[in-house]
Amino acid sequence: MKKLTEENAREYALEKFKELPELNFKWNLLHSEGIIKILSILSKNKNFNKNKLFALAWVHDIGKTISEEDHAKLSLEILKKEFVLDEVDIDCILNHGSSGNPKTEEGKIFRYADGLSLFTKESIMFRFFAEAKEGLSFEDIRERIKKFYNKYKSSYADSEEILNLLEDLYNKNFLD
């Protein structure tokens, strides 16, 4: 069992996500990079172990190689076989979704970064590409993104800072 680092997490994720269809593979890489981008913003002037959080960004969705449903629990099961995980790792992995309830400060920041990453320019562009490829119309995709925005706006109502960042990302990357 090895310690989870950003480097070995990235390598592990690249290998595991190859088991997914091509668009899912690309999405998971893009999503991980988006989380890292948002974590960099949210952890400024905070005393967090950024390397730990960046490593978790790469592997938190690894359970999706088995199933979308309960993927957080599956991710934890898979990762426990490969890496030594501590309380923060477990909290971030299990509680990263919009309905998560993290206990640690790192878990809270990670949960926010997971959702906010869906509103980066790259994520929104990818959604339009992938969902159009699946046959959805431009207007249907726009409506889906608006629904996601409203979902996260509600989920993140506990933090004015996060709501402001969500609104900025949405306005800059989707409405402009």
Short mmCIF file of N, CA and C in Angstrom, two decimals:
data_model
loop_
_atom_site.label_atom_id
_atom_site.label_comp_id
_atom_site.label_asym_id
_atom_site.label_seq_id
_atom_site.Cartn_x
_atom_site.Cartn_y
_atom_site.Cartn_z
N MET A 1 0.85 -1.18 0.00
CA MET A 1 0.00 0.00 0.00
C MET A 1 0.89 1.24 0.00
N LYS A 2 0.50 2.17 -0.83
CA LYS A 2 1.34 3.36 -0.96
C LYS A 2 0.56 4.61 -0.57
N LYS A 3 1.33 5.63 -0.26
CA LYS A 3 0.75 6.93 0.07
C LYS A 3 0.19 7.56 -1.20
N LEU A 4 -0.93 8.21 -1.10
CA LEU A 4 -1.57 8.88 -2.23
C LEU A 4 -0.87 10.21 -2.48
N THR A 5 -0.31 10.37 -3.68
CA THR A 5 0.32 11.63 -4.07
C THR A 5 -0.36 12.11 -5.35
N GLU A 6 -0.17 13.37 -5.67
CA GLU A 6 -0.78 13.87 -6.90
C GLU A 6 -0.27 13.10 -8.12
N GLU A 7 1.01 12.80 -8.12
CA GLU A 7 1.61 12.10 -9.27
C GLU A 7 1.06 10.68 -9.42
N ASN A 8 1.08 9.89 -8.33
CA ASN A 8 0.61 8.51 -8.50
C ASN A 8 -0.91 8.44 -8.64
N ALA A 9 -1.63 9.42 -8.10
CA ALA A 9 -3.08 9.47 -8.28
C ALA A 9 -3.42 9.74 -9.75
N ARG A 10 -2.70 10.67 -10.35
CA ARG A 10 -2.93 11.00 -11.76
C ARG A 10 -2.65 9.79 -12.65
N GLU A 11 -1.52 9.14 -12.41
CA GLU A 11 -1.16 7.94 -13.19
C GLU A 11 -2.21 6.85 -13.02
N TYR A 12 -2.65 6.64 -11.80
CA TYR A 12 -3.65 5.62 -11.51
C TYR A 12 -4.96 5.94 -12.22
N ALA A 13 -5.39 7.20 -12.13
CA ALA A 13 -6.64 7.62 -12.77
C ALA A 13 -6.56 7.47 -14.28
N LEU A 14 -5.45 7.88 -14.88
CA LEU A 14 -5.30 7.75 -16.32
C LEU A 14 -5.45 6.30 -16.76
N GLU A 15 -4.87 5.41 -15.99
CA GLU A 15 -4.94 3.98 -16.32
C GLU A 15 -6.35 3.43 -16.11
N LYS A 16 -6.95 3.72 -14.97
CA LYS A 16 -8.29 3.17 -14.65
C LYS A 16 -9.37 3.74 -15.57
N PHE A 17 -9.31 5.03 -15.87
CA PHE A 17 -10.35 5.64 -16.69
C PHE A 17 -10.30 5.15 -18.13
N LYS A 18 -9.22 4.52 -18.53
CA LYS A 18 -9.15 3.92 -19.87
C LYS A 18 -10.18 2.81 -20.04
N GLU A 19 -10.69 2.29 -18.92
CA GLU A 19 -11.71 1.23 -18.97
C GLU A 19 -13.07 1.78 -19.42
N LEU A 20 -13.22 3.09 -19.41
CA LEU A 20 -14.48 3.73 -19.77
C LEU A 20 -14.55 4.02 -21.26
N PRO A 21 -15.75 4.24 -21.79
CA PRO A 21 -15.86 4.70 -23.18
C PRO A 21 -15.10 6.03 -23.35
N GLU A 22 -14.70 6.33 -24.59
CA GLU A 22 -13.83 7.47 -24.85
C GLU A 22 -14.34 8.80 -24.28
N LEU A 23 -15.61 9.12 -24.50
CA LEU A 23 -16.13 10.40 -23.98
C LEU A 23 -16.10 10.44 -22.46
N ASN A 24 -16.40 9.33 -21.80
CA ASN A 24 -16.34 9.28 -20.33
C ASN A 24 -14.90 9.41 -19.85
N PHE A 25 -13.97 8.77 -20.56
CA PHE A 25 -12.55 8.89 -20.23
C PHE A 25 -12.14 10.35 -20.29
N LYS A 26 -12.46 11.01 -21.40
CA LYS A 26 -12.08 12.41 -21.57
C LYS A 26 -12.77 13.30 -20.53
N TRP A 27 -14.04 13.03 -20.26
CA TRP A 27 -14.76 13.83 -19.27
C TRP A 27 -14.10 13.74 -17.90
N ASN A 28 -13.75 12.53 -17.47
CA ASN A 28 -13.17 12.36 -16.14
C ASN A 28 -11.84 13.08 -16.00
N LEU A 29 -11.05 13.09 -17.05
CA LEU A 29 -9.78 13.83 -17.01
C LEU A 29 -10.05 15.33 -16.93
N LEU A 30 -10.95 15.80 -17.76
CA LEU A 30 -11.30 17.22 -17.78
C LEU A 30 -11.89 17.65 -16.43
N HIS A 31 -12.76 16.82 -15.87
CA HIS A 31 -13.38 17.10 -14.58
C HIS A 31 -12.32 17.19 -13.48
N SER A 32 -11.38 16.26 -13.48
CA SER A 32 -10.30 16.28 -12.48
C SER A 32 -9.48 17.56 -12.59
N GLU A 33 -9.13 17.92 -13.81
CA GLU A 33 -8.37 19.16 -14.03
C GLU A 33 -9.17 20.38 -13.60
N GLY A 34 -10.48 20.36 -13.84
CA GLY A 34 -11.34 21.46 -13.41
C GLY A 34 -11.40 21.59 -11.89
N ILE A 35 -11.46 20.47 -11.22
CA ILE A 35 -11.47 20.49 -9.75
C ILE A 35 -10.17 21.11 -9.24
N ILE A 36 -9.06 20.71 -9.83
CA ILE A 36 -7.76 21.25 -9.41
C ILE A 36 -7.73 22.76 -9.63
N LYS A 37 -8.25 23.20 -10.75
CA LYS A 37 -8.32 24.64 -11.05
C LYS A 37 -9.13 25.37 -9.98
N ILE A 38 -10.29 24.84 -9.63
CA ILE A 38 -11.14 25.47 -8.63
C ILE A 38 -10.52 25.36 -7.24
N LEU A 39 -9.92 24.23 -6.91
CA LEU A 39 -9.25 24.09 -5.62
C LEU A 39 -8.15 25.13 -5.46
N SER A 40 -7.45 25.43 -6.53
CA SER A 40 -6.39 26.44 -6.48
C SER A 40 -6.96 27.80 -6.08
N ILE A 41 -8.15 28.09 -6.57
CA ILE A 41 -8.81 29.36 -6.23
C ILE A 41 -9.31 29.33 -4.78
N LEU A 42 -9.99 28.26 -4.41
CA LEU A 42 -10.62 28.18 -3.09
C LEU A 42 -9.62 28.02 -1.94
N SER A 43 -8.46 27.46 -2.22
CA SER A 43 -7.51 27.21 -1.14
C SER A 43 -6.47 28.32 -0.99
N LYS A 44 -6.58 29.37 -1.79
CA LYS A 44 -5.67 30.51 -1.61
C LYS A 44 -5.82 31.05 -0.21
N ASN A 45 -4.70 31.35 0.40
CA ASN A 45 -4.68 31.92 1.75
C ASN A 45 -5.30 31.00 2.80
N LYS A 46 -5.38 29.72 2.49
CA LYS A 46 -5.88 28.74 3.47
C LYS A 46 -4.79 27.71 3.69
N ASN A 47 -4.79 27.16 4.87
CA ASN A 47 -3.74 26.22 5.24
C ASN A 47 -4.18 24.77 4.97
N PHE A 48 -4.35 24.46 3.68
CA PHE A 48 -4.72 23.11 3.28
C PHE A 48 -3.55 22.44 2.59
N ASN A 49 -3.53 21.12 2.66
CA ASN A 49 -2.54 20.36 1.91
C ASN A 49 -3.07 20.24 0.47
N LYS A 50 -2.63 21.17 -0.36
CA LYS A 50 -3.13 21.23 -1.74
C LYS A 50 -2.76 19.98 -2.52
N ASN A 51 -1.57 19.43 -2.29
CA ASN A 51 -1.18 18.21 -3.02
C ASN A 51 -2.13 17.06 -2.72
N LYS A 52 -2.56 16.96 -1.47
CA LYS A 52 -3.52 15.91 -1.09
C LYS A 52 -4.84 16.13 -1.84
N LEU A 53 -5.33 17.37 -1.84
CA LEU A 53 -6.59 17.67 -2.50
C LEU A 53 -6.49 17.47 -4.01
N PHE A 54 -5.36 17.85 -4.59
CA PHE A 54 -5.17 17.65 -6.03
C PHE A 54 -5.13 16.16 -6.37
N ALA A 55 -4.50 15.37 -5.51
CA ALA A 55 -4.47 13.91 -5.71
C ALA A 55 -5.89 13.35 -5.68
N LEU A 56 -6.68 13.80 -4.72
CA LEU A 56 -8.06 13.33 -4.60
C LEU A 56 -8.90 13.74 -5.81
N ALA A 57 -8.59 14.89 -6.39
CA ALA A 57 -9.32 15.32 -7.59
C ALA A 57 -9.17 14.28 -8.70
N TRP A 58 -8.00 13.69 -8.80
CA TRP A 58 -7.78 12.69 -9.86
C TRP A 58 -8.54 11.40 -9.63
N VAL A 59 -8.70 10.98 -8.38
CA VAL A 59 -9.21 9.62 -8.12
C VAL A 59 -10.59 9.55 -7.48
N HIS A 60 -11.19 10.67 -7.13
CA HIS A 60 -12.45 10.62 -6.37
C HIS A 60 -13.59 9.94 -7.12
N ASP A 61 -13.56 9.93 -8.46
CA ASP A 61 -14.63 9.32 -9.26
C ASP A 61 -14.22 7.97 -9.85
N ILE A 62 -13.19 7.36 -9.34
CA ILE A 62 -12.68 6.11 -9.91
C ILE A 62 -13.74 5.00 -9.86
N GLY A 63 -14.68 5.09 -8.94
CA GLY A 63 -15.76 4.11 -8.84
C GLY A 63 -16.66 4.09 -10.06
N LYS A 64 -16.63 5.16 -10.84
CA LYS A 64 -17.44 5.20 -12.07
C LYS A 64 -16.97 4.17 -13.09
N THR A 65 -15.80 3.59 -12.88
CA THR A 65 -15.35 2.51 -13.77
C THR A 65 -16.18 1.26 -13.55
N ILE A 66 -16.90 1.22 -12.42
CA ILE A 66 -17.79 0.10 -12.12
C ILE A 66 -19.25 0.50 -12.32
N SER A 67 -19.64 1.65 -11.75
CA SER A 67 -21.02 2.10 -11.83
C SER A 67 -21.13 3.58 -11.47
N GLU A 68 -22.04 4.28 -12.14
CA GLU A 68 -22.32 5.68 -11.79
C GLU A 68 -23.01 5.73 -10.42
N GLU A 69 -23.87 4.76 -10.20
CA GLU A 69 -24.62 4.71 -8.95
C GLU A 69 -23.69 4.32 -7.81
N ASP A 70 -23.79 5.03 -6.72
CA ASP A 70 -22.94 4.78 -5.54
C ASP A 70 -21.45 4.82 -5.88
N HIS A 71 -21.07 5.64 -6.86
CA HIS A 71 -19.67 5.64 -7.29
C HIS A 71 -18.73 6.14 -6.19
N ALA A 72 -19.21 6.98 -5.27
CA ALA A 72 -18.34 7.46 -4.20
C ALA A 72 -17.92 6.30 -3.29
N LYS A 73 -18.88 5.47 -2.92
CA LYS A 73 -18.56 4.30 -2.07
C LYS A 73 -17.66 3.32 -2.83
N LEU A 74 -17.96 3.13 -4.11
CA LEU A 74 -17.13 2.25 -4.93
C LEU A 74 -15.71 2.80 -5.06
N SER A 75 -15.62 4.12 -5.22
CA SER A 75 -14.29 4.75 -5.30
C SER A 75 -13.49 4.46 -4.05
N LEU A 76 -14.12 4.62 -2.90
CA LEU A 76 -13.43 4.37 -1.63
C LEU A 76 -12.97 2.91 -1.54
N GLU A 77 -13.84 1.98 -1.91
CA GLU A 77 -13.47 0.55 -1.86
C GLU A 77 -12.26 0.27 -2.75
N ILE A 78 -12.28 0.81 -3.97
CA ILE A 78 -11.18 0.59 -4.91
C ILE A 78 -9.89 1.20 -4.37
N LEU A 79 -9.98 2.44 -3.93
CA LEU A 79 -8.78 3.17 -3.50
C LEU A 79 -8.17 2.60 -2.23
N LYS A 80 -8.99 2.05 -1.33
CA LYS A 80 -8.47 1.45 -0.10
C LYS A 80 -7.57 0.25 -0.39
N LYS A 81 -7.77 -0.39 -1.53
CA LYS A 81 -6.94 -1.54 -1.91
C LYS A 81 -5.58 -1.12 -2.45
N GLU A 82 -5.47 0.14 -2.88
CA GLU A 82 -4.25 0.62 -3.53
C GLU A 82 -3.46 1.61 -2.69
N PHE A 83 -4.16 2.40 -1.88
CA PHE A 83 -3.52 3.52 -1.19
C PHE A 83 -3.89 3.55 0.29
N VAL A 84 -2.99 4.14 1.07
CA VAL A 84 -3.28 4.42 2.47
C VAL A 84 -4.10 5.71 2.49
N LEU A 85 -5.28 5.65 3.05
CA LEU A 85 -6.18 6.80 3.09
C LEU A 85 -6.43 7.24 4.53
N ASP A 86 -6.46 8.55 4.74
CA ASP A 86 -6.74 9.05 6.08
C ASP A 86 -8.16 9.63 6.13
N GLU A 87 -8.51 10.21 7.26
CA GLU A 87 -9.86 10.74 7.48
C GLU A 87 -10.26 11.79 6.43
N VAL A 88 -9.34 12.67 6.08
CA VAL A 88 -9.63 13.71 5.09
C VAL A 88 -9.88 13.08 3.72
N ASP A 89 -9.04 12.13 3.33
CA ASP A 89 -9.21 11.44 2.05
C ASP A 89 -10.61 10.82 1.97
N ILE A 90 -10.97 10.10 3.01
CA ILE A 90 -12.25 9.40 3.05
C ILE A 90 -13.41 10.39 2.99
N ASP A 91 -13.30 11.48 3.75
CA ASP A 91 -14.35 12.50 3.77
C ASP A 91 -14.54 13.12 2.39
N CYS A 92 -13.44 13.46 1.73
CA CYS A 92 -13.52 14.07 0.40
C CYS A 92 -14.13 13.11 -0.62
N ILE A 93 -13.72 11.86 -0.57
CA ILE A 93 -14.22 10.88 -1.53
C ILE A 93 -15.71 10.61 -1.33
N LEU A 94 -16.11 10.37 -0.09
CA LEU A 94 -17.50 9.99 0.18
C LEU A 94 -18.48 11.15 0.06
N ASN A 95 -18.02 12.37 0.23
CA ASN A 95 -18.93 13.52 0.31
C ASN A 95 -18.72 14.54 -0.78
N HIS A 96 -18.20 14.13 -1.92
CA HIS A 96 -17.86 15.12 -2.95
C HIS A 96 -19.06 15.59 -3.77
N GLY A 97 -20.15 14.92 -3.78
CA GLY A 97 -21.28 15.30 -4.61
C GLY A 97 -22.09 16.45 -4.02
N SER A 98 -23.03 16.95 -4.79
CA SER A 98 -23.84 18.10 -4.36
C SER A 98 -24.64 17.80 -3.09
N SER A 99 -24.93 16.53 -2.84
CA SER A 99 -25.70 16.18 -1.65
C SER A 99 -24.81 15.69 -0.51
N GLY A 100 -23.50 15.76 -0.70
CA GLY A 100 -22.57 15.31 0.33
C GLY A 100 -22.65 16.17 1.58
N ASN A 101 -22.18 15.60 2.68
CA ASN A 101 -22.17 16.32 3.96
C ASN A 101 -20.81 16.12 4.63
N PRO A 102 -19.77 16.77 4.08
CA PRO A 102 -18.42 16.57 4.61
C PRO A 102 -18.26 17.09 6.04
N LYS A 103 -17.38 16.43 6.77
CA LYS A 103 -17.12 16.79 8.17
C LYS A 103 -15.88 17.66 8.31
N THR A 104 -14.93 17.50 7.42
CA THR A 104 -13.66 18.25 7.53
C THR A 104 -13.72 19.51 6.67
N GLU A 105 -12.89 20.47 6.99
CA GLU A 105 -12.81 21.70 6.18
C GLU A 105 -12.35 21.37 4.76
N GLU A 106 -11.41 20.44 4.64
CA GLU A 106 -10.95 20.02 3.32
C GLU A 106 -12.07 19.37 2.53
N GLY A 107 -12.88 18.57 3.22
CA GLY A 107 -14.02 17.92 2.57
C GLY A 107 -15.02 18.93 2.05
N LYS A 108 -15.24 19.99 2.82
CA LYS A 108 -16.17 21.04 2.38
C LYS A 108 -15.65 21.75 1.14
N ILE A 109 -14.37 22.11 1.16
CA ILE A 109 -13.76 22.79 0.00
C ILE A 109 -13.79 21.86 -1.21
N PHE A 110 -13.50 20.58 -0.98
CA PHE A 110 -13.49 19.61 -2.08
C PHE A 110 -14.89 19.46 -2.68
N ARG A 111 -15.90 19.40 -1.84
CA ARG A 111 -17.28 19.29 -2.32
C ARG A 111 -17.64 20.49 -3.20
N TYR A 112 -17.27 21.68 -2.75
CA TYR A 112 -17.54 22.87 -3.55
C TYR A 112 -16.80 22.82 -4.88
N ALA A 113 -15.53 22.44 -4.83
CA ALA A 113 -14.72 22.40 -6.06
C ALA A 113 -15.28 21.40 -7.05
N ASP A 114 -15.76 20.27 -6.56
CA ASP A 114 -16.34 19.25 -7.43
C ASP A 114 -17.50 19.82 -8.23
N GLY A 115 -18.40 20.52 -7.58
CA GLY A 115 -19.55 21.10 -8.28
C GLY A 115 -19.18 22.29 -9.14
N LEU A 116 -18.36 23.18 -8.61
CA LEU A 116 -17.98 24.37 -9.37
C LEU A 116 -17.21 24.02 -10.64
N SER A 117 -16.50 22.91 -10.61
CA SER A 117 -15.73 22.50 -11.80
C SER A 117 -16.63 22.25 -13.01
N LEU A 118 -17.90 21.99 -12.77
CA LEU A 118 -18.84 21.75 -13.87
C LEU A 118 -19.14 23.03 -14.65
N PHE A 119 -18.71 24.16 -14.12
CA PHE A 119 -19.01 25.44 -14.75
C PHE A 119 -17.76 26.15 -15.29
N THR A 120 -16.66 25.42 -15.38
CA THR A 120 -15.49 26.00 -16.06
C THR A 120 -15.80 26.05 -17.55
N LYS A 121 -15.09 26.89 -18.24
CA LYS A 121 -15.29 27.02 -19.70
C LYS A 121 -15.10 25.67 -20.39
N GLU A 122 -14.07 24.95 -19.99
CA GLU A 122 -13.77 23.66 -20.62
C GLU A 122 -14.89 22.64 -20.39
N SER A 123 -15.43 22.62 -19.18
CA SER A 123 -16.51 21.68 -18.87
C SER A 123 -17.77 21.99 -19.66
N ILE A 124 -18.11 23.26 -19.74
CA ILE A 124 -19.31 23.64 -20.48
C ILE A 124 -19.14 23.34 -21.97
N MET A 125 -17.99 23.65 -22.51
CA MET A 125 -17.74 23.35 -23.93
C MET A 125 -17.82 21.85 -24.18
N PHE A 126 -17.26 21.06 -23.28
CA PHE A 126 -17.29 19.61 -23.44
C PHE A 126 -18.72 19.10 -23.39
N ARG A 127 -19.52 19.64 -22.48
CA ARG A 127 -20.93 19.21 -22.40
C ARG A 127 -21.65 19.46 -23.71
N PHE A 128 -21.44 20.64 -24.29
CA PHE A 128 -22.10 20.93 -25.56
C PHE A 128 -21.66 19.93 -26.62
N PHE A 129 -20.36 19.65 -26.68
CA PHE A 129 -19.83 18.71 -27.66
C PHE A 129 -20.41 17.30 -27.44
N ALA A 130 -20.28 16.80 -26.22
CA ALA A 130 -20.67 15.42 -25.93
C ALA A 130 -22.18 15.21 -26.05
N GLU A 131 -22.95 16.16 -25.53
CA GLU A 131 -24.40 15.98 -25.55
C GLU A 131 -24.97 16.22 -26.95
N ALA A 132 -24.35 17.08 -27.74
CA ALA A 132 -24.78 17.24 -29.13
C ALA A 132 -24.47 15.95 -29.90
N LYS A 133 -23.35 15.34 -29.59
CA LYS A 133 -22.97 14.08 -30.24
C LYS A 133 -23.99 12.98 -29.91
N GLU A 134 -24.61 13.08 -28.73
CA GLU A 134 -25.64 12.12 -28.33
C GLU A 134 -27.01 12.46 -28.92
N GLY A 135 -27.09 13.59 -29.65
CA GLY A 135 -28.33 13.93 -30.33
C GLY A 135 -29.17 15.01 -29.66
N LEU A 136 -28.70 15.57 -28.57
CA LEU A 136 -29.46 16.63 -27.92
C LEU A 136 -29.33 17.94 -28.70
N SER A 137 -30.38 18.72 -28.68
CA SER A 137 -30.34 20.01 -29.37
C SER A 137 -29.59 21.03 -28.50
N PHE A 138 -29.16 22.09 -29.14
CA PHE A 138 -28.48 23.18 -28.47
C PHE A 138 -29.33 23.70 -27.31
N GLU A 139 -30.62 23.88 -27.56
CA GLU A 139 -31.51 24.42 -26.53
C GLU A 139 -31.69 23.44 -25.37
N ASP A 140 -31.76 22.15 -25.66
CA ASP A 140 -31.87 21.14 -24.61
C ASP A 140 -30.63 21.15 -23.72
N ILE A 141 -29.46 21.29 -24.33
CA ILE A 141 -28.21 21.33 -23.56
C ILE A 141 -28.18 22.58 -22.68
N ARG A 142 -28.59 23.71 -23.25
CA ARG A 142 -28.65 24.95 -22.47
C ARG A 142 -29.56 24.78 -21.25
N GLU A 143 -30.70 24.14 -21.46
CA GLU A 143 -31.64 23.93 -20.35
C GLU A 143 -31.05 23.02 -19.28
N ARG A 144 -30.34 21.98 -19.69
CA ARG A 144 -29.69 21.08 -18.73
C ARG A 144 -28.66 21.83 -17.89
N ILE A 145 -27.88 22.66 -18.53
CA ILE A 145 -26.85 23.42 -17.81
C ILE A 145 -27.52 24.39 -16.83
N LYS A 146 -28.61 25.03 -17.25
CA LYS A 146 -29.35 25.92 -16.34
C LYS A 146 -29.88 25.15 -15.13
N LYS A 147 -30.38 23.92 -15.36
CA LYS A 147 -30.87 23.10 -14.25
C LYS A 147 -29.74 22.77 -13.28
N PHE A 148 -28.57 22.41 -13.83
CA PHE A 148 -27.41 22.14 -12.98
C PHE A 148 -27.05 23.37 -12.16
N TYR A 149 -27.06 24.51 -12.80
CA TYR A 149 -26.74 25.76 -12.12
C TYR A 149 -27.70 25.98 -10.94
N ASN A 150 -28.97 25.81 -11.18
CA ASN A 150 -29.96 26.01 -10.11
C ASN A 150 -29.82 24.97 -9.00
N LYS A 151 -29.48 23.74 -9.38
CA LYS A 151 -29.25 22.69 -8.39
C LYS A 151 -28.09 23.06 -7.48
N TYR A 152 -26.98 23.49 -8.07
CA TYR A 152 -25.81 23.84 -7.27
C TYR A 152 -26.02 25.14 -6.50
N LYS A 153 -26.77 26.04 -7.06
CA LYS A 153 -27.10 27.28 -6.36
C LYS A 153 -27.84 26.95 -5.06
N SER A 154 -28.74 26.00 -5.13
CA SER A 154 -29.48 25.56 -3.95
C SER A 154 -28.57 24.77 -2.99
N SER A 155 -27.78 23.86 -3.53
CA SER A 155 -26.90 23.02 -2.70
C SER A 155 -25.83 23.83 -1.97
N TYR A 156 -25.40 24.93 -2.56
CA TYR A 156 -24.30 25.71 -1.99
C TYR A 156 -24.78 26.99 -1.32
N ALA A 157 -26.06 27.03 -0.96
CA ALA A 157 -26.65 28.22 -0.35
C ALA A 157 -26.03 28.55 1.02
N ASP A 158 -25.28 27.62 1.58
CA ASP A 158 -24.67 27.84 2.89
C ASP A 158 -23.41 28.71 2.83
N SER A 159 -22.94 29.07 1.62
CA SER A 159 -21.72 29.85 1.51
C SER A 159 -21.87 30.96 0.47
N GLU A 160 -21.86 32.18 0.93
CA GLU A 160 -21.97 33.31 0.02
C GLU A 160 -20.76 33.37 -0.93
N GLU A 161 -19.58 33.06 -0.41
CA GLU A 161 -18.37 33.06 -1.24
C GLU A 161 -18.51 32.08 -2.41
N ILE A 162 -19.01 30.89 -2.13
CA ILE A 162 -19.16 29.86 -3.15
C ILE A 162 -20.26 30.24 -4.14
N LEU A 163 -21.36 30.77 -3.63
CA LEU A 163 -22.43 31.22 -4.52
C LEU A 163 -21.95 32.31 -5.47
N ASN A 164 -21.14 33.22 -4.97
CA ASN A 164 -20.59 34.28 -5.83
C ASN A 164 -19.69 33.70 -6.91
N LEU A 165 -18.84 32.74 -6.53
CA LEU A 165 -17.96 32.11 -7.52
C LEU A 165 -18.77 31.32 -8.54
N LEU A 166 -19.78 30.60 -8.09
CA LEU A 166 -20.66 29.86 -8.99
C LEU A 166 -21.31 30.81 -10.00
N GLU A 167 -21.84 31.90 -9.51
CA GLU A 167 -22.48 32.87 -10.39
C GLU A 167 -21.49 33.47 -11.38
N ASP A 168 -20.28 33.79 -10.90
CA ASP A 168 -19.25 34.33 -11.78
C ASP A 168 -18.90 33.34 -12.89
N LEU A 169 -18.69 32.08 -12.51
CA LEU A 169 -18.35 31.05 -13.50
C LEU A 169 -19.48 30.87 -14.51
N TYR A 170 -20.68 30.79 -14.02
CA TYR A 170 -21.86 30.59 -14.87
C TYR A 170 -22.01 31.76 -15.85
N ASN A 171 -21.93 32.96 -15.33
CA ASN A 171 -22.09 34.14 -16.19
C ASN A 171 -20.96 34.27 -17.20
N LYS A 172 -19.75 34.03 -16.76
CA LYS A 172 -18.58 34.19 -17.64
C LYS A 172 -18.47 33.07 -18.69
N ASN A 173 -18.73 31.85 -18.27
CA ASN A 173 -18.47 30.70 -19.14
C ASN A 173 -19.70 30.17 -19.87
N PHE A 174 -20.88 30.60 -19.45
CA PHE A 174 -22.08 30.08 -20.09
C PHE A 174 -22.92 31.18 -20.74
N LEU A 175 -23.10 32.27 -20.03
CA LEU A 175 -23.99 33.31 -20.56
C LEU A 175 -23.30 34.25 -21.54
N ASP A 176 -21.99 34.43 -21.40
CA ASP A 176 -21.27 35.33 -22.31
C ASP A 176 -21.18 34.79 -23.71
#
